[in-house]
C-alpha positions as a printed NumPy array, in Angstrom:
array([[180.003, -13.307, -38.488],
       [178.951, -16.483, -40.141],
       [175.835, -16.734, -37.967],
       [174.903, -13.065, -38.638],
       [175.426, -13.652, -42.362],
       [173.241, -16.728, -42.267],
       [170.51 , -14.836, -40.531],
       [170.716, -12.232, -43.291],
       [170.226, -15.031, -45.788],
       [167.27 , -16.373, -43.896],
       [165.765, -12.872, -43.692],
       [166.251, -12.058, -47.414],
       [165.094, -15.463, -48.519],
       [161.897, -15.139, -46.387],
       [161.208, -11.693, -47.909],
       [161.637, -13.035, -51.414],
       [159.188, -15.92 , -50.62 ],
       [156.515, -13.525, -49.341],
       [156.804, -11.019, -52.2  ],
       [156.802, -13.817, -54.697],
       [153.68 , -15.399, -53.285],
       [151.847, -12.025, -53.164],
       [152.698, -11.446, -56.81 ],
       [151.662, -14.975, -57.612],
       [148.337, -14.406, -55.841],
       [147.566, -11.536, -58.14 ],
       [148.288, -13.664, -61.2  ],
       [146.405, -16.695, -59.864],
       [143.276, -14.817, -58.698],
       [142.913, -13.196, -62.118],
       [142.856, -16.56 , -63.861],
       [141.281, -19.053, -61.464],
       [137.863, -19.608, -59.887],
       [139.499, -21.004, -56.785],
       [141.237, -17.969, -55.29 ],
       [144.587, -17.931, -53.519],
       [143.464, -14.899, -51.483],
       [141.565, -15.639, -48.315],
       [138.011, -14.449, -48.175],
       [138.771, -12.528, -45.009],
       [141.043, -10.27 , -47.036],
       [138.08 ,  -9.351, -49.211],
       [136.115,  -8.569, -46.07 ],
       [138.961,  -6.342, -44.781],
       [139.246,  -4.507, -48.201],
       [135.44 ,  -3.995, -48.342],
       [135.463,  -2.6  , -44.812],
       [138.289,  -0.222, -45.711],
       [136.307,   0.992, -48.755],
       [133.17 ,   1.57 , -46.648],
       [135.264,   3.453, -44.103],
       [136.535,   5.795, -46.729],
       [132.935,   6.307, -48.052],
       [131.658,   9.436, -46.283],
       [128.148,   8.835, -47.51 ],
       [128.092,   5.64 , -45.369],
       [128.336,   7.682, -42.134],
       [129.745,   6.156, -38.938],
       [127.158,   5.645, -36.235],
       [129.006,   6.901, -33.162],
       [128.322,  10.194, -31.25 ],
       [131.28 ,  11.832, -33.106],
       [130.604,   9.994, -36.408],
       [128.605,  12.882, -37.798],
       [131.41 ,  15.357, -37.14 ],
       [133.934,  13.536, -39.168],
       [133.898,  12.421, -42.82 ],
       [134.258,   8.822, -41.777],
       [132.383,   5.879, -43.112],
       [131.148,   2.718, -41.315],
       [133.237,  -0.406, -41.951],
       [130.541,  -2.551, -40.288],
       [128.351,  -1.996, -43.267],
       [130.335,  -4.85 , -44.626],
       [128.645,  -7.961, -43.287],
       [130.918, -10.411, -41.388],
       [133.422,  -7.647, -40.603],
       [133.911,  -8.358, -36.903],
       [137.141,  -6.62 , -36.037],
       [138.391,  -3.408, -34.629],
       [137.876,  -0.521, -37.13 ],
       [141.612,   0.226, -36.724],
       [142.253,  -2.765, -39.024],
       [140.046,  -1.319, -41.733],
       [141.794,   2.098, -41.257],
       [145.081,   0.351, -41.58 ],
       [144.079,  -1.162, -44.942],
       [142.661,   2.037, -46.519],
       [145.757,   2.193, -48.839],
       [144.192,  -0.863, -50.551],
       [141.817,   1.615, -52.065],
       [144.125,   4.508, -53.101],
       [147.502,   2.856, -53.359],
       [147.334,  -0.856, -54.34 ],
       [144.828,  -3.704, -53.677],
       [147.622,  -5.926, -52.308],
       [148.917,  -3.285, -49.874],
       [147.415,  -5.204, -46.911],
       [149.136,  -8.382, -47.902],
       [152.48 ,  -6.604, -47.974],
       [151.758,  -5.107, -44.598],
       [150.892,  -8.429, -43.173],
       [154.013, -10.033, -44.721],
       [156.1  ,  -7.208, -43.188],
       [154.689,  -7.988, -39.735],
       [155.767, -11.571, -40.237],
       [159.32 , -10.383, -40.967],
       [159.324,  -8.075, -37.948],
       [158.213, -11.002, -35.777],
       [161.203, -12.971, -37.053],
       [163.525, -10.105, -36.144],
       [162.079, -10.01 , -32.621],
       [162.462, -13.656, -32.21 ],
       [166.099, -13.45 , -33.36 ],
       [166.856, -10.674, -30.929],
       [165.163, -12.41 , -27.945],
       [166.849, -15.726, -28.764],
       [170.273, -13.995, -28.802],
       [169.638, -12.918, -25.245],
       [169.46 , -16.503, -24.03 ],
       [171.344, -18.767, -26.463],
       [174.034, -18.769, -29.176],
       [173.812, -17.083, -32.555],
       [173.48 , -20.414, -34.375],
       [170.471, -21.353, -32.317],
       [169.042, -17.842, -32.7  ],
       [169.239, -18.107, -36.42 ],
       [167.51 , -21.485, -36.317],
       [164.795, -20.074, -34.01 ],
       [164.069, -17.185, -36.31 ],
       [164.156, -19.43 , -39.36 ],
       [161.5  , -21.681, -37.797],
       [159.175, -18.658, -37.908],
       [160.331, -16.902, -41.058],
       [160.371, -20.018, -43.203],
       [157.344, -21.736, -41.773],
       [155.032, -22.454, -44.683],
       [151.906, -22.113, -42.495],
       [153.088, -18.599, -41.402],
       [153.973, -17.192, -44.759],
       [151.088, -18.745, -46.547],
       [148.439, -17.371, -44.181],
       [149.867, -13.823, -44.227],
       [150.25 , -13.711, -48.041],
       [146.748, -14.977, -48.487],
       [145.579, -11.928, -46.617],
       [145.05 , -12.941, -43.047],
       [145.667, -10.215, -40.4  ],
       [146.921, -12.601, -37.74 ],
       [150.534, -11.406, -38.197],
       [149.512,  -7.927, -36.953],
       [148.152,  -9.334, -33.708],
       [151.17 , -11.6  , -33.463],
       [153.422,  -8.546, -33.729],
       [151.512,  -6.843, -30.85 ],
       [151.73 ,  -9.999, -28.64 ],
       [155.414, -10.65 , -29.42 ],
       [156.248,  -7.012, -28.749],
       [154.464,  -7.249, -25.415],
       [156.59 , -10.263, -24.527],
       [159.723,  -8.517, -25.837],
       [159.135,  -5.472, -23.62 ],
       [158.362,  -7.7  , -20.618],
       [161.576,  -9.807, -20.997],
       [163.618,  -6.638, -21.407],
       [162.041,  -5.314, -18.127],
       [160.073,  -2.38 , -19.81 ],
       [156.894,  -3.047, -18.016],
       [155.105,   0.159, -18.775],
       [155.651,  -0.526, -22.562],
       [154.495,  -4.041, -22.092],
       [151.381,  -2.927, -20.359],
       [150.433,  -0.536, -23.138],
       [151.269,  -3.273, -25.795],
       [149.082,  -5.725, -23.901],
       [146.227,  -3.25 , -23.828],
       [146.584,  -2.702, -27.602],
       [146.702,  -6.415, -28.269],
       [143.567,  -7.062, -26.255],
       [141.769,  -4.266, -28.171],
       [142.826,  -5.859, -31.402],
       [141.55 ,  -9.299, -30.376],
       [140.359, -10.103, -26.84 ],
       [142.267, -13.342, -26.195],
       [145.65 , -11.809, -25.077],
       [143.976, -10.696, -21.895],
       [144.865, -14.141, -20.487],
       [148.573, -13.109, -20.485],
       [147.925, -10.463, -17.928],
       [147.932, -12.998, -15.068],
       [151.331, -14.337, -15.921],
       [152.807, -10.778, -16.21 ],
       [151.374,  -9.859, -12.872],
       [153.043, -12.922, -11.284],
       [156.407, -11.981, -12.739],
       [156.126,  -8.304, -11.865],
       [155.197,  -9.163,  -8.205],
       [157.967, -11.751,  -7.871],
       [155.402, -14.419,  -7.156],
       [158.134, -17.126,  -7.366],
       [159.544, -16.198,  -4.103],
       [156.141, -16.203,  -2.342],
       [155.45 , -19.037,   0.117],
       [151.873, -19.817,   0.842],
       [148.701, -18.396,  -0.596],
       [148.716, -15.207,   1.433],
       [152.17 , -14.263,   0.287],
       [151.289, -15.204,  -3.33 ],
       [148.273, -12.906,  -3.349],
       [150.322, -10.098,  -1.821],
       [152.778, -10.588,  -4.63 ],
       [149.9  , -10.185,  -7.143],
       [148.59 ,  -7.014,  -5.542],
       [151.203,  -4.322,  -4.986],
       [152.004,  -0.91 ,  -6.443],
       [153.84 ,  -2.398,  -9.44 ],
       [151.178,  -4.798, -10.438],
       [148.427,  -2.205,  -9.907],
       [150.406,   0.225, -12.151],
       [150.757,  -2.463, -14.811],
       [147.042,  -3.265, -14.672],
       [145.995,   0.351, -14.786],
       [148.124,   1.126, -17.796],
       [147.026,  -1.94 , -19.685],
       [143.322,  -1.412, -18.915],
       [143.534,   2.3  , -19.65 ],
       [145.016,   1.562, -23.075],
       [142.315,  -0.889, -23.896],
       [139.496,   1.383, -22.567],
       [140.832,   4.51 , -24.281],
       [141.15 ,   2.705, -27.681],
       [137.699,   1.161, -27.233],
       [136.125,   4.428, -26.171],
       [137.655,   6.322, -29.128],
       [136.345,   3.706, -31.533],
       [132.886,   3.733, -29.818],
       [132.751,   7.571, -30.05 ],
       [133.172,   7.344, -33.818],
       [131.603,   3.983, -34.822],
       [129.169,   3.519, -31.99 ],
       [127.313,   0.37 , -31.019],
       [128.208,  -1.557, -34.254],
       [131.842,  -1.416, -33.16 ],
       [130.985,  -2.64 , -29.663],
       [128.806,  -5.523, -30.89 ],
       [130.83 ,  -6.787, -33.794],
       [134.225,  -6.508, -32.079],
       [133.317,  -7.851, -28.662],
       [129.648,  -8.789, -27.842],
       [129.186, -10.93 , -30.906],
       [131.865, -13.297, -29.836],
       [130.402, -13.845, -26.367],
       [127.176, -15.483, -27.743],
       [128.512, -16.641, -31.181],
       [127.079, -20.022, -32.187],
       [129.397, -21.39 , -34.917],
       [127.958, -24.718, -36.183],
       [130.395, -24.893, -39.089],
       [132.881, -27.721, -38.956],
       [136.111, -26.906, -37.223],
       [138.653, -28.6  , -34.939],
       [136.679, -27.596, -31.795],
       [135.161, -30.391, -29.762],
       [132.051, -28.254, -29.33 ],
       [131.145, -27.774, -32.994],
       [128.921, -30.893, -33.328],
       [127.031, -30.171, -30.167],
       [126.301, -26.64 , -31.457],
       [125.383, -28.155, -34.829],
       [122.819, -30.437, -33.197],
       [121.287, -27.683, -31.104],
       [121.595, -24.879, -33.642],
       [118.386, -22.758, -33.629],
       [115.857, -23.641, -36.361],
       [115.263, -21.143, -39.088],
       [111.504, -21.641, -39.169],
       [109.399, -18.946, -37.522],
       [107.355, -21.626, -35.858],
       [110.35 , -23.044, -34.011],
       [109.673, -23.409, -30.233],
       [111.204, -20.85 , -28.018],
       [111.295, -23.115, -24.88 ],
       [114.214, -25.373, -25.244],
       [115.062, -28.347, -22.915],
       [117.64 , -27.689, -20.208],
       [120.255, -29.856, -21.901],
       [119.775, -28.001, -25.115],
       [120.218, -24.594, -23.432],
       [123.415, -25.858, -21.624],
       [124.906, -27.044, -24.84 ],
       [124.249, -23.773, -26.499],
       [125.468, -21.718, -23.583],
       [128.728, -19.809, -24.073],
       [129.627, -20.837, -20.592],
       [129.822, -24.515, -21.623],
       [133.048, -23.826, -23.51 ],
       [134.141, -20.541, -21.832],
       [134.481, -22.002, -18.269],
       [136.779, -24.912, -18.9  ],
       [138.778, -22.866, -21.511],
       [139.434, -19.859, -19.258],
       [139.969, -22.013, -16.152],
       [142.799, -23.858, -17.86 ],
       [144.29 , -20.734, -19.502],
       [144.194, -18.46 , -16.49 ],
       [145.046, -21.294, -14.186],
       [148.227, -21.956, -16.174],
       [149.108, -18.294, -15.824],
       [148.652, -18.52 , -12.028],
       [150.536, -21.78 , -11.798],
       [153.563, -20.984, -14.053],
       [153.829, -17.107, -14.126],
       [156.265, -16.723, -11.278],
       [159.539, -15.494, -12.81 ],
       [160.694, -13.649, -15.905],
       [162.579, -16.691, -17.217],
       [159.351, -18.735, -17.112],
       [157.31 , -16.195, -19.121],
       [157.704, -17.701, -22.638],
       [156.844, -21.159, -21.343],
       [153.825, -19.781, -19.423],
       [152.419, -17.886, -22.355],
       [152.913, -20.844, -24.595],
       [150.933, -23.268, -22.357],
       [148.172, -20.607, -21.841],
       [147.843, -20.168, -25.585],
       [147.781, -23.884, -26.481],
       [144.999, -24.661, -23.98 ],
       [143.104, -21.537, -25.045],
       [143.182, -22.63 , -28.724],
       [142.504, -26.337, -28.131],
       [139.505, -25.706, -25.969],
       [138.018, -22.74 , -27.923],
       [134.601, -23.144, -29.139],
       [135.913, -22.223, -32.644],
       [139.279, -23.605, -33.702],
       [140.817, -23.267, -37.265],
       [144.295, -23.56 , -38.631],
       [144.783, -19.761, -38.302],
       [144.607, -20.129, -34.524],
       [147.572, -22.418, -34.463],
       [149.719, -19.379, -35.284],
       [148.944, -17.975, -31.835],
       [151.113, -20.605, -30.168],
       [153.477, -21.367, -33.017],
       [154.632, -17.825, -32.65 ],
       [156.11 , -18.61 , -29.246],
       [157.436, -22.123, -30.023],
       [160.827, -20.917, -31.58 ],
       [161.538, -19.007, -28.32 ],
       [160.628, -22.164, -26.258],
       [162.572, -24.766, -28.187],
       [166.037, -23.909, -26.747],
       [164.59 , -24.776, -23.304],
       [163.284, -28.177, -24.265],
       [165.231, -31.416, -23.636],
       [163.714, -34.091, -25.914],
       [165.171, -37.119, -27.625],
       [164.87 , -37.269, -31.422],
       [162.426, -40.078, -31.192],
       [160.208, -38.031, -28.81 ],
       [160.422, -34.992, -31.138],
       [159.445, -37.076, -34.121],
       [156.559, -38.659, -32.199],
       [155.223, -35.345, -30.992],
       [155.439, -33.714, -34.5  ],
       [153.824, -36.926, -35.912],
       [150.937, -36.747, -33.463],
       [150.404, -33.04 , -34.017],
       [150.351, -33.294, -37.826],
       [148.618, -36.759, -37.832],
       [145.586, -35.727, -35.838],
       [145.127, -32.712, -38.132],
       [145.557, -34.881, -41.27 ],
       [143.06 , -37.419, -39.868],
       [140.543, -34.546, -39.382],
       [141.203, -32.917, -42.72 ],
       [140.625, -36.22 , -44.619],
       [137.138, -36.422, -43.131],
       [136.473, -32.739, -43.571],
       [137.214, -33.107, -47.246],
       [134.304, -35.561, -47.577],
       [132.003, -33.038, -46.049],
       [133.229, -29.945, -47.766],
       [133.869, -31.192, -51.259],
       [131.947, -34.476, -51.547],
       [128.858, -33.347, -49.648],
       [128.807, -36.524, -47.495],
       [127.128, -36.495, -44.098],
       [130.11 , -37.185, -41.96 ],
       [129.44 , -34.725, -39.088],
       [129.569, -37.406, -36.356],
       [132.851, -38.929, -37.708],
       [134.36 , -35.484, -38.045],
       [133.426, -34.749, -34.43 ],
       [135.129, -37.99 , -33.184],
       [138.261, -36.99 , -35.147],
       [138.034, -33.559, -33.525],
       [138.112, -35.202, -30.179],
       [141.124, -37.135, -31.213],
       [142.726, -33.858, -32.236],
       [141.996, -32.529, -28.715],
       [143.55 , -35.602, -27.014],
       [146.541, -35.604, -29.387],
       [147.278, -31.913, -28.756],
       [146.897, -32.303, -25.061],
       [149.406, -35.233, -25.155],
       [151.866, -33.155, -27.227],
       [151.458, -30.256, -24.718],
       [152.19 , -32.711, -21.907],
       [155.444, -33.85 , -23.686],
       [156.517, -30.136, -24.077],
       [155.78 , -29.417, -20.413],
       [157.698, -32.531, -19.3  ],
       [160.692, -31.625, -21.572],
       [160.855, -28.016, -20.357],
       [164.194, -27.361, -18.537],
       [163.755, -24.681, -15.85 ],
       [166.427, -22.06 , -16.339],
       [168.768, -21.855, -13.319],
       [169.431, -18.129, -13.931],
       [167.639, -15.527, -15.881],
       [169.668, -14.538, -18.935],
       [167.397, -11.691, -20.187]])
């Protein structure tokens, strides 16, 4: 009863924090030049307004038949139109509706983490696991500033929840929805197939591939792919090519030369296409290789999908597998910002009860993870606010960030205790 009451306290306190920060954001933004609200939230709100504007007709084959506007009229809106649709109450209800929605998704994620943790550990540990998410400053700051990452996190966590509970049809649909929302959750499909096919009992490559291809795995793949394709087809039929390009195609050839944690940003910056009309079209081979999406895509997907093949064998390994896949995907992505850390921090509370680490090793791992970011941010400040040319130094610190995060991941993998028996 004490543990349950403690969880209620954590839950209520987390709600109060989020509501307080949203109310503060309205007060702060009305009085300060430097806004608390993330610029992405303004993009979402503008897209929702354009979607409601019937004069701004959607460009899909069915767009003319419905009084639906085009959210992609808002430049830099590169998300599914369902997000703009979800935030239309920003226009007719309250401008902060989206922030409350994102904060609510945060809280729902905490509830799912608590429920899943109860299935494999004590109530006290389950409360701690949920508190690590609900009271994480990075989590509630990002959602109350207006980032939509909590919605995607809810879809991903619900996929994991359904999978661990053995509801594979629901998990397949949730995975398809997650992949439609943002393409990266597709990497989790490999691990799910390994679990469904009982790949852990397979001996040899032939047996392993037979475990991956059977009626159960085919059903899961078909349901997941159908969900993704149906949602995408529906959006395309209304919003047309702008939806297809901005939501998916743009990210395949995106060249982001702005500074971020990625080890690729400096190479892209050096080879970024010139703005002058007279710029030569024939680039050297090394220049084309550095600018090619495959330069970052191949190692990133090899590691992420490879981890799914290597560790996705049993249901009790699923949290660990998805965590490893997500970390390597984020660290080796061609664009990496603090928001992306939420993708694997979402899974960390569920993984912690399975880690056996000394206090010294925990402190060192946290220190390396935080320290490499602080080292990078101290140099980024010189570029962003002081206008100093520190691109090369920032890139070196970005490489240190990659090495440091890989070391921390190695410590987590080494500390992982394989469950002797599935408890979920």
